[in-house]
Coordinates of C-alpha atoms in Angstrom, one line a residue:
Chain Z
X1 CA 14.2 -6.9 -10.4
X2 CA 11.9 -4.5 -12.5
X3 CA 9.1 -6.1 -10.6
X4 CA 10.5 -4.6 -7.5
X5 CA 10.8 -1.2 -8.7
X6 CA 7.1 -1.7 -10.4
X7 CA 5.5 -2.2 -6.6
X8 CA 8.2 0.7 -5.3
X9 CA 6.1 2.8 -7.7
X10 CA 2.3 1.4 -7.2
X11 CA 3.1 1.9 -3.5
X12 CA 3.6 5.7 -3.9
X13 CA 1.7 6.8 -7.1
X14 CA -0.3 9.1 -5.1
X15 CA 2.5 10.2 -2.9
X16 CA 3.9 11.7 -6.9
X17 CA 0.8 12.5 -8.7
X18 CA 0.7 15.4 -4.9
X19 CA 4.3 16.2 -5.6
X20 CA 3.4 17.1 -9.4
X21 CA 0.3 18.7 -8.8
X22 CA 2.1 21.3 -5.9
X23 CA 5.1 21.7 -8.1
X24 CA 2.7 22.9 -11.2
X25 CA 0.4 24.9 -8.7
X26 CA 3.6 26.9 -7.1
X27 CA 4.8 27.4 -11.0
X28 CA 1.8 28.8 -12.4
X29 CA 1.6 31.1 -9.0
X30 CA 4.9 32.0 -9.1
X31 CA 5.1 33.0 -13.5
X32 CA 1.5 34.6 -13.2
X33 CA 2.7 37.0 -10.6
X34 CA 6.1 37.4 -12.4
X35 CA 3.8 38.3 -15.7
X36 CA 2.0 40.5 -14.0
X37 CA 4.9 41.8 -11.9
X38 CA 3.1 40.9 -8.8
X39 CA 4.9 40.3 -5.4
X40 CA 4.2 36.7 -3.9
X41 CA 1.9 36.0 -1.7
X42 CA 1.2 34.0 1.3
X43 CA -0.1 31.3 -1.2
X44 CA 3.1 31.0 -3.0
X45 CA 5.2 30.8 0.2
X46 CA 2.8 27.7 0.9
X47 CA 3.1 25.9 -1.9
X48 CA 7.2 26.3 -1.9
X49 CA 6.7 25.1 1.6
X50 CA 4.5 21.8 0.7
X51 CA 7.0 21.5 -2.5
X52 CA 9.9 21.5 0.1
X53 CA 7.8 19.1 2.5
X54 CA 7.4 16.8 -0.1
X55 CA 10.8 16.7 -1.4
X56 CA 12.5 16.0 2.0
X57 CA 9.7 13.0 2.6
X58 CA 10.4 11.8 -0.8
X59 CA 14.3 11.7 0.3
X60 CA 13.5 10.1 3.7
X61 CA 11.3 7.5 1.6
X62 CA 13.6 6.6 -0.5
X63 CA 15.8 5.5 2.7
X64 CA 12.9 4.2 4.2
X65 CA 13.0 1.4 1.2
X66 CA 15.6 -0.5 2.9
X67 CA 15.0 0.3 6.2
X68 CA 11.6 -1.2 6.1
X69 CA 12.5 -4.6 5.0
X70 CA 15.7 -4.8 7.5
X71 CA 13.4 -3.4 10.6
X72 CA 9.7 -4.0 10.2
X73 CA 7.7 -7.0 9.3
X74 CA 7.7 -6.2 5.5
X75 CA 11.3 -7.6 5.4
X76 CA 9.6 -10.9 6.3
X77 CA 8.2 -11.2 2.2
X78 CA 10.6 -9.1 0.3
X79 CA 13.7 -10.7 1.2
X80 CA 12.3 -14.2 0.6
X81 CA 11.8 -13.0 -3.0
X82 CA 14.0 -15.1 -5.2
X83 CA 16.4 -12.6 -5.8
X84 CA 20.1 -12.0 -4.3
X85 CA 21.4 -9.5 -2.5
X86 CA 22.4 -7.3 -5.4
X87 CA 19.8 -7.9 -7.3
X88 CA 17.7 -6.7 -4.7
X89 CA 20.1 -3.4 -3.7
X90 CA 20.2 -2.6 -7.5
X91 CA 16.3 -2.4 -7.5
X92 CA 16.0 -0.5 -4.5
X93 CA 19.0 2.0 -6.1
X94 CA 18.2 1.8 -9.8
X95 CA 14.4 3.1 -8.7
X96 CA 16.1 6.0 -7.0
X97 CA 18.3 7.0 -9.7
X98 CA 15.2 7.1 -12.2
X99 CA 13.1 8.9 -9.6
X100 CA 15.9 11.7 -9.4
X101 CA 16.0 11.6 -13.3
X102 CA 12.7 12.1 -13.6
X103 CA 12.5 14.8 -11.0
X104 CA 15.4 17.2 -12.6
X105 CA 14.1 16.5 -16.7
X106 CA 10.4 17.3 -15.3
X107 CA 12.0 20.4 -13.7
X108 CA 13.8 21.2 -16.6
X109 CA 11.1 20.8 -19.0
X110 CA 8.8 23.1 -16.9
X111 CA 11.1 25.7 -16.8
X112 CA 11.4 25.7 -20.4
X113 CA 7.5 25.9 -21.0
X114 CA 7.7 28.6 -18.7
X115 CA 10.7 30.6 -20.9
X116 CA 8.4 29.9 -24.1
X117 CA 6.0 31.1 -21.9
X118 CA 7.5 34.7 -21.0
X119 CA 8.9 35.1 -24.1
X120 CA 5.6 35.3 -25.7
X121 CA 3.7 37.2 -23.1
X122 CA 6.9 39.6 -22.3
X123 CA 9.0 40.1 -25.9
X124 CA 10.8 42.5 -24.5
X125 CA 12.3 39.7 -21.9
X126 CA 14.0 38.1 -24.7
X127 CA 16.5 35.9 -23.5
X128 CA 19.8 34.6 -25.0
X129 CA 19.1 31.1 -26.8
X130 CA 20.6 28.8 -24.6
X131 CA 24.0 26.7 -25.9
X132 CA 25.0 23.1 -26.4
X133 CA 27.8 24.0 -24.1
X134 CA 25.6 25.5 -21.3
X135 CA 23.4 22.4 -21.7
X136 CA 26.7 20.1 -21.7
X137 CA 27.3 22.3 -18.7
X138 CA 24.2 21.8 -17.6
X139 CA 23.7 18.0 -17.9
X140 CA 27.1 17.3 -15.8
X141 CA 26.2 19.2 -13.0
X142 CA 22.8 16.9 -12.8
X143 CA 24.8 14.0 -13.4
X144 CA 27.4 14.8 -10.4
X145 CA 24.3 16.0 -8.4
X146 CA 22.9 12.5 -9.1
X147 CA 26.4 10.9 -8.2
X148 CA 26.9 12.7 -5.2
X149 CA 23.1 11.9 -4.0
X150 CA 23.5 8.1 -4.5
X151 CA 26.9 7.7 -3.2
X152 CA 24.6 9.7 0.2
X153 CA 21.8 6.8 -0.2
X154 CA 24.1 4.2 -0.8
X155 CA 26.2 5.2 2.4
X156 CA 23.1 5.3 4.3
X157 CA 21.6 1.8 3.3
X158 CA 25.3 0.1 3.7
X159 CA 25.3 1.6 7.8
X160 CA 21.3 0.4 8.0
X161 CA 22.5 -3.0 6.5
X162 CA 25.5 -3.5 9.1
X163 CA 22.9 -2.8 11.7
X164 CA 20.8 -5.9 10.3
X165 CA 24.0 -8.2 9.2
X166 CA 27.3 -7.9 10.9
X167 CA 26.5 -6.1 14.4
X168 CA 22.7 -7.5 14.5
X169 CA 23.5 -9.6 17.6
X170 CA 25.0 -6.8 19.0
X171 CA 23.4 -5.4 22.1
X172 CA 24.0 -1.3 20.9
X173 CA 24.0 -2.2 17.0
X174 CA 22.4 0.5 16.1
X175 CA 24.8 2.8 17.9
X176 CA 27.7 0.9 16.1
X177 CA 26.2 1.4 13.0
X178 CA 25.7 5.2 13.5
X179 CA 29.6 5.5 14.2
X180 CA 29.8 2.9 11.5
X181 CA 28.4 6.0 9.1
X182 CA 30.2 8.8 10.1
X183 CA 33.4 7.1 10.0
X184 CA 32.6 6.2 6.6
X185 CA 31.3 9.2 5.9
X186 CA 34.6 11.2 7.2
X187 CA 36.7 8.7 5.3
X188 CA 34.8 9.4 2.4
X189 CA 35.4 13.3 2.9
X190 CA 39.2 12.8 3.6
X191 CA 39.4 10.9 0.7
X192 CA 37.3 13.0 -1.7
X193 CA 39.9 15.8 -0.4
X194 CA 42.7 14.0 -1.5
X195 CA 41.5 13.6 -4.4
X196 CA 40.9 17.7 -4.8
X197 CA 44.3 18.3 -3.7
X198 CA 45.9 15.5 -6.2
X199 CA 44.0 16.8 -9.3
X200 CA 44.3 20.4 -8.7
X201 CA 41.1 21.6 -7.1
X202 CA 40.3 24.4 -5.0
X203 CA 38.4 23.5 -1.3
X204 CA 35.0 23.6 -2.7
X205 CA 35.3 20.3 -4.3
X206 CA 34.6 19.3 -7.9
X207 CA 34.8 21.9 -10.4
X208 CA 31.6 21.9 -12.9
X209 CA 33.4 20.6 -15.7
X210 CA 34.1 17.4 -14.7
X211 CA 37.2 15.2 -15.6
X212 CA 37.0 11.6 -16.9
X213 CA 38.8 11.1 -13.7
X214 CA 36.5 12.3 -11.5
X215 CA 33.3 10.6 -12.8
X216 CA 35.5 7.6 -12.2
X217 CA 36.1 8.0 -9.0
X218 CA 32.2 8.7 -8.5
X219 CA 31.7 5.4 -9.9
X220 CA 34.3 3.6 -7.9
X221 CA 32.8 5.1 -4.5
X222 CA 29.1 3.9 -5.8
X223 CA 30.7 0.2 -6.8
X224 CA 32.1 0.2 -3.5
X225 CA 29.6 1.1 -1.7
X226 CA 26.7 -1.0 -4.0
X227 CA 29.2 -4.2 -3.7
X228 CA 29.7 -4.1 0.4
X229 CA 26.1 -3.8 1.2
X230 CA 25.1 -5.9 -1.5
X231 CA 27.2 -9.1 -0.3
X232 CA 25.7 -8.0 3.3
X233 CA 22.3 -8.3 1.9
X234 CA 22.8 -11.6 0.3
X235 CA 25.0 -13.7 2.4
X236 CA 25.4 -12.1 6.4
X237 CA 21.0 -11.1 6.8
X238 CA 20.2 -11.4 10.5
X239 CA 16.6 -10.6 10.7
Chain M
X1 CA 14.5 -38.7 -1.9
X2 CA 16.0 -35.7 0.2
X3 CA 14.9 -32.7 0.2
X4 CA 16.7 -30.4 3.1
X5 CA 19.9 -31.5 4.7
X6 CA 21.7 -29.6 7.4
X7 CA 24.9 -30.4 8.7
X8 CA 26.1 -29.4 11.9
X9 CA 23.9 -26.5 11.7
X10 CA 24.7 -23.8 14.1
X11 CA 23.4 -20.1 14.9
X12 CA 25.0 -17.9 17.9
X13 CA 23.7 -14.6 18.7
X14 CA 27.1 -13.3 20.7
X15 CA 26.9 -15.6 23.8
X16 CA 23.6 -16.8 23.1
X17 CA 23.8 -20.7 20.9
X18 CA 19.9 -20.6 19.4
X19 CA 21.2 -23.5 17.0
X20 CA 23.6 -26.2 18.5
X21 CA 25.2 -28.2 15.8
X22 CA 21.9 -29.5 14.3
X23 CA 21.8 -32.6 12.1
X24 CA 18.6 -33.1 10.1
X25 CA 17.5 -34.3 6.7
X26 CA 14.0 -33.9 5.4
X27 CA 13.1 -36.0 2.7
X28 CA 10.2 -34.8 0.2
X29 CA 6.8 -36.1 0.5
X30 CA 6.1 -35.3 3.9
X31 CA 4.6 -33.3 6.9
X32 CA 6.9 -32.6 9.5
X33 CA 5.8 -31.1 12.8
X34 CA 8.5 -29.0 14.5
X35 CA 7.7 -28.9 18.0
X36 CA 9.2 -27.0 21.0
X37 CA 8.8 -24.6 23.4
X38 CA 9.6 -20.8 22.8
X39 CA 13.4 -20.1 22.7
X40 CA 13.8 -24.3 21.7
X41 CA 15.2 -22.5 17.9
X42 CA 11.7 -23.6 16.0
X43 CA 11.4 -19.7 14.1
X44 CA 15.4 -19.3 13.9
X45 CA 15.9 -22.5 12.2
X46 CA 13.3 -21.9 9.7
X47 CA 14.1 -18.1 9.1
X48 CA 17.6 -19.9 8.8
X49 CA 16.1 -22.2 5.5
X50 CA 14.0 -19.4 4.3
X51 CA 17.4 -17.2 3.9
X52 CA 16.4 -14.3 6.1
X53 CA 19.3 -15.4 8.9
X54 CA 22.2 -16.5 8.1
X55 CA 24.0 -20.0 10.3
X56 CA 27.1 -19.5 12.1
X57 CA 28.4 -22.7 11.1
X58 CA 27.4 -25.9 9.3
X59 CA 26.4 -26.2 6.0
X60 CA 22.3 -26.3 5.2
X61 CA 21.0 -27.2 1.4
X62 CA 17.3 -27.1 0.1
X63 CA 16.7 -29.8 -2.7
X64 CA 20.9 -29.7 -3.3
X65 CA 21.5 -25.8 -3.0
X66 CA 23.0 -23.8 -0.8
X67 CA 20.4 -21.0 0.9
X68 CA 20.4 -18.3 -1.5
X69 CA 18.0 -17.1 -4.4
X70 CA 18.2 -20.3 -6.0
X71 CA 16.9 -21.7 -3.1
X72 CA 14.2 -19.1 -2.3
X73 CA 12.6 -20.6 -5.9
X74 CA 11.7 -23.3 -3.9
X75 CA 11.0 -22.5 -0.5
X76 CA 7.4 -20.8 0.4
X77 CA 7.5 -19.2 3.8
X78 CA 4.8 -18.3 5.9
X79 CA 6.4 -16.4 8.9
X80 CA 4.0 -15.8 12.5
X81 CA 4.0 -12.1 11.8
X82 CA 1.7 -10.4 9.1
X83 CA 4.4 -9.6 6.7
X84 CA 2.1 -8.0 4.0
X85 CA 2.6 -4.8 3.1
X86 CA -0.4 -2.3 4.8
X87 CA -0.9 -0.5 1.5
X88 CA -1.6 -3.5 -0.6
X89 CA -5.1 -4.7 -1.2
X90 CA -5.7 -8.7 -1.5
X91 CA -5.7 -8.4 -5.5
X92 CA -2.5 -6.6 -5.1
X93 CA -0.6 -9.4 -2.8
X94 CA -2.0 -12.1 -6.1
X95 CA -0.2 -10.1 -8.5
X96 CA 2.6 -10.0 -6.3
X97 CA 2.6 -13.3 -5.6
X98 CA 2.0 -13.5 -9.5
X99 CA 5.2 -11.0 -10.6
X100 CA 7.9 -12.6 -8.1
X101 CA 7.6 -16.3 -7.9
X102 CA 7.5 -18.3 -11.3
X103 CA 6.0 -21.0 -9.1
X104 CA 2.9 -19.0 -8.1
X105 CA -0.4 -20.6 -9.1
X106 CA -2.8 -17.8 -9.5
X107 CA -5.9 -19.5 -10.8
X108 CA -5.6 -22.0 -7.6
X109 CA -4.9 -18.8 -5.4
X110 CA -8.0 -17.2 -7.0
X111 CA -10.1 -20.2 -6.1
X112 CA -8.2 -19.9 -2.8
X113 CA -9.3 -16.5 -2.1
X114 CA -13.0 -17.0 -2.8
X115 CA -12.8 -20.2 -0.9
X116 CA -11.6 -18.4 1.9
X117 CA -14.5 -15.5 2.2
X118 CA -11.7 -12.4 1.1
X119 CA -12.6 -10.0 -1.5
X120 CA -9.9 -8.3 -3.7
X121 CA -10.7 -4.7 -2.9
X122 CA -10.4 -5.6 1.2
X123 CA -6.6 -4.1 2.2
X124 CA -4.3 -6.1 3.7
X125 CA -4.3 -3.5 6.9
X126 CA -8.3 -3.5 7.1
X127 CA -8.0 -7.5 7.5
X128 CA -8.8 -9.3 10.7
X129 CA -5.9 -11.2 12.2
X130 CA -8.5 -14.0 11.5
X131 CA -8.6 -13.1 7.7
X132 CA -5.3 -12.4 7.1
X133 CA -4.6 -15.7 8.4
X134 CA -6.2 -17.1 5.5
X135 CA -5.0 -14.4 3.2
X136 CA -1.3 -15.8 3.8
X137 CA -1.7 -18.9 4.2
X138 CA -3.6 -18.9 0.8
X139 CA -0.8 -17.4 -0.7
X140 CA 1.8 -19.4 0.5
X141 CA -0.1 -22.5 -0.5
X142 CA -0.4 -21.5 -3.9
X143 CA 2.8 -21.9 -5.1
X144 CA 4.1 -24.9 -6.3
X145 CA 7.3 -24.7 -4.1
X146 CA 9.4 -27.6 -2.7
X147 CA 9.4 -26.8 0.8
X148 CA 6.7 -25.4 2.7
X149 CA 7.7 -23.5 6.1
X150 CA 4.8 -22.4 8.0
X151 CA 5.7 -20.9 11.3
X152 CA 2.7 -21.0 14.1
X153 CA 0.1 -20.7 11.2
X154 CA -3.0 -21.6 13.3
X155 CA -1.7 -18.5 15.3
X156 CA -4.1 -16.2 16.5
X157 CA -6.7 -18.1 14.4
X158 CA -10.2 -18.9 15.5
X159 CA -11.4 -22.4 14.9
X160 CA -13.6 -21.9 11.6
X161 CA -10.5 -20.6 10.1
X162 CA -8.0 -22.8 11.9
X163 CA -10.4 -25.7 10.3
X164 CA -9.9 -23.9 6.6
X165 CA -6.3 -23.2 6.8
X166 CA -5.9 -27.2 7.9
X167 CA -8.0 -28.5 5.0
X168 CA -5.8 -25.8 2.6
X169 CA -2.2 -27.3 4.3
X170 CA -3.9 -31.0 3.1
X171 CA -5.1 -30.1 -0.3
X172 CA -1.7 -28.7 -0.8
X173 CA 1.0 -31.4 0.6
X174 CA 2.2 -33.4 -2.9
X175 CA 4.4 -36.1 -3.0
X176 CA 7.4 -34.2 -4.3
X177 CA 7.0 -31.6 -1.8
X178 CA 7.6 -31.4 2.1
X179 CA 5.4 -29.1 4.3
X180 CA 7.2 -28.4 7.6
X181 CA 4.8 -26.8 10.7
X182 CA 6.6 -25.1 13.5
X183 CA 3.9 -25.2 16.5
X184 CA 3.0 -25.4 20.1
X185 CA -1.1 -26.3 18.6
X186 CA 0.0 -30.0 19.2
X187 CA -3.8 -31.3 19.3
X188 CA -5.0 -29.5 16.5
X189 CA -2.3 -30.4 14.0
X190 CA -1.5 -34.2 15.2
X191 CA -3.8 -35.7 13.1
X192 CA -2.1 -34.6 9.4
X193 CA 1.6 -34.3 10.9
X194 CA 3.6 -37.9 9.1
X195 CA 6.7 -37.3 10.9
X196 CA 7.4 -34.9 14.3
X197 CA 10.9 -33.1 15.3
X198 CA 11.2 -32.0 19.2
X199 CA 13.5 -29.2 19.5
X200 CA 15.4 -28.6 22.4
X201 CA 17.9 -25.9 23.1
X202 CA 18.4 -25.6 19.7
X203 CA 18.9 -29.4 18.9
X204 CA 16.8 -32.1 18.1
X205 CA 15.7 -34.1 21.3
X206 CA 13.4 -36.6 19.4
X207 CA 12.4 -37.1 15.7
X208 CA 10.6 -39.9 14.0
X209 CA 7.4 -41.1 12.2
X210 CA 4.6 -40.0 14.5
X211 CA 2.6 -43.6 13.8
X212 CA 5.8 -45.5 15.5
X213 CA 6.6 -43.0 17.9
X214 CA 2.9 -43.3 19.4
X215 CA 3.1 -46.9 18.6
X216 CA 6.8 -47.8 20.5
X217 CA 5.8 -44.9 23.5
X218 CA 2.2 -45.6 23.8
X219 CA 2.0 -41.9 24.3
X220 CA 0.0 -38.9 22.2
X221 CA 2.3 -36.3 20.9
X222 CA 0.8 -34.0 23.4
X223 CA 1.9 -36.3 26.0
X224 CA 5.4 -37.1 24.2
X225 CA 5.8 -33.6 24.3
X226 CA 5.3 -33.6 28.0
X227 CA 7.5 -36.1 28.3
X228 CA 10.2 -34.0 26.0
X229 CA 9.6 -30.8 27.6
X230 CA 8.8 -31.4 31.0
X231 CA 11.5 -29.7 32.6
X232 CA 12.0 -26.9 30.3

């Protein structure tokens, strides 16, 4: 299974090491100018654009990793590996979790070198020390961010899966599937609302501090989710 | 002893029967042929065994277990479509090969390589259809599996290489292991087939030892095919 995520990786080292070096360019533009108290330029505005670029193809890839194997030819080797279907699924979802992980604590850890950073160059910006509350704080809204972005993935590769297990023989299976998703999608949503209404919430969802109730139901909706298209995977395939 | 059994083996695609209640038992040891024409159910019933589709109906066991990762342990499938990922370079697909299947001998698919003219910094998407040929076949040959499924593996394949990948199927084929050959290159694979399945409509027309069946038909299998297929 960690083999799996080691190839995810190899295949798209490069595809990172672009995403880091943008992301570090943009920041150094963007705090040299704030130093100097410099509007941006047309330089910046680029490198936010290749930064946004290559986080929306880094969120299409990572729903390209099961739509590969289930519609091209690659599906041909990977799901002859000996692993089963949830084995497999948990690979393919485990990478993306530690991919968005990564992402946010390299984020985080910038901005920080970049607070030491003003502070030294700028004393007069002194800034309030920061909290274990506001990092509490903090930490749960990247870990219902992360929630909410997997239960998206996992909703995704569970409508791709149907297309390539239970309506594959079907003449407009892909059409199925797509009414597959946004009923699933809007039961999730009706359900999710429910949920607001029974524990008290206002329309605009979860609050940021986060019950032991809610991450619950998080996890339930990823079991869900990870169980259906994992049993797809291993026992209905139609390739 | 046996090695695959399938029992009443059966795979519908809506209207469409592609597998019609198959009965077959392999037994280990051996080079099957599985001969028919296109749509006859050669690739589905071996897609079928290698666990990318599943049956309809019937039950189907490789050395005693139901298709499933167990199963995949002991299955090495070599599928008609270059199923290599573009990105990888032929080093790469070793340690692949290496990293997934426990079964995977790398020093013989080292030797394998060189035998075969590829170099490890060549990428899979640079590769010839010619030279990938080899580069999967090589592969699949080097593990130590149970059952071999090679679907149309002279595909596409000129003869110097058709010649290689033949002597590699040979050099690999051990008594506790089956090698089955889904194929319409009758000719060039007669001579190392030990037993031939004809496949029609998606069950089996004729199956035997290839020795008696020329022997009791006085026919070449290219001829017996004919004879099978001659008003499909």
């Amino acid at each position: 299974m960690l083999n799996l995520i080691k190839y995810e990786w190899l295949r798209r080292w490069k595809f990172f090491l672009a995403g880091i070096i943008a992301f570090l360019a943009a920041n150094v533009d963007i705090i040299s100018r704030l130093v100097k108290q410099e509007n941006p330029t047309a330089l910046t505005a680029v490198l936010c654009g290749i930064l946004f670029a290559l986080g929306m193809a880094l969120v299409f890839d990572q729903i390209g990793r099961i739509y590969r194997p289930l519609f091209t030819d690659e599906g041909f080797l990977e799901l002859t590996l000996p692993l089963n279907g949830y084995q497999y699924l948990g690979a393919k979802t485990l990478a993306v979790a530690i991919e968005f992980g990564a992402v946010a604590l390299f984020v985080v850890l910038v901005a920080y070198l970049d607070l030491v950073y003003i502070n030294w160059v700028l004393p007069d910006w002194q800034l309030a020390p920061i909290t274990w509350a506001e990092v509490l704080d903090f930490l749960q809204a990247i870990g219902l961010t992360l929630g909410v972005y997997l239960i998206f993935i996992l909703m995704i590769y569970l409508s791709l899966t149907l297309a390539k297990s239970l309506f594959a023989s079907l003449k407009h299976g892909k059409l199925i599937t797509f009414v597959a998703f946004l009923l699933v999608f809007k039961a999730l949503d009706y359900f999710i609302d429910c949920w607001n209404i029974v524990r008290g919430y206002g329309n605009f969802g979860l609050s940021l501090t986060i019950a032991a109730q809610d991450w619950f139901l998080i996890a339930v909706v990823i079991g869900i989710l990870f169980a259906g298209t994992g049993y797809l995977l291993d026992r209905k395939i139609n390739l | 002893m046996e090695l695959l059994k399938a029992k009443g083996l059966t795979k519908k695609y809506m209207t469409k029967t592609v597998l019609n209640n198959l009965e077959l038992t392999l037994e280990e040891g051996k080079i099957y042929g599985l001969l028919g024409p296109n749509g006859s159910g050669k690739t589905t019933l071996l897609k079928t065994i290698a666990g990318l589709t599943r049956a309809s109906g019937g039950e189907l066991k490789v050395n005693g277990q139901n298709i499933g990762a167990l199963s995949k342990q002991e299955v090495s499938y070599l599928p008609t479509i270059s199923h290599l990922p573009k990105w990888m370079n032929v080093k790469n697909c070793l340690n692949y090969y290496q990293d997934f299947f426990k079964d995977f001998n790398l020093e013989l698919a080292t030797e394998r390589v060189e035998e075969m003219g590829l170099k490890y910094n060549q990428k899979v998407s640079s590769l010839s259809t010619g030279m990938l040929g080899r580069l999967k076949i090589a592969l699949a040959m080097s593990r130590q599996a149970k059952l071999y499924l090679l679907d149309e593996p002279l595909n596409g394949l000129d003869p110097i290489s058709r010649e290689k990948v033949l002597e590699m199927i040979l050099k690999s084929a051990g008594e506790d292991s089956s090698i089955i050959i889904a194929t319409h290159l009758i000719r060039e694979i007669e001579s190392i087939l030990d037993e031939v399945i004809f496949l029609k409509n998606g069950q089996i027309a004729l199956e035997g030892n290839v020795d008696d069946l020329r022997l009791v038909k006085k026919l070449s299998l290219e001829e017996l095919y004919k004879e099978v297929y001659g008003d499909a």
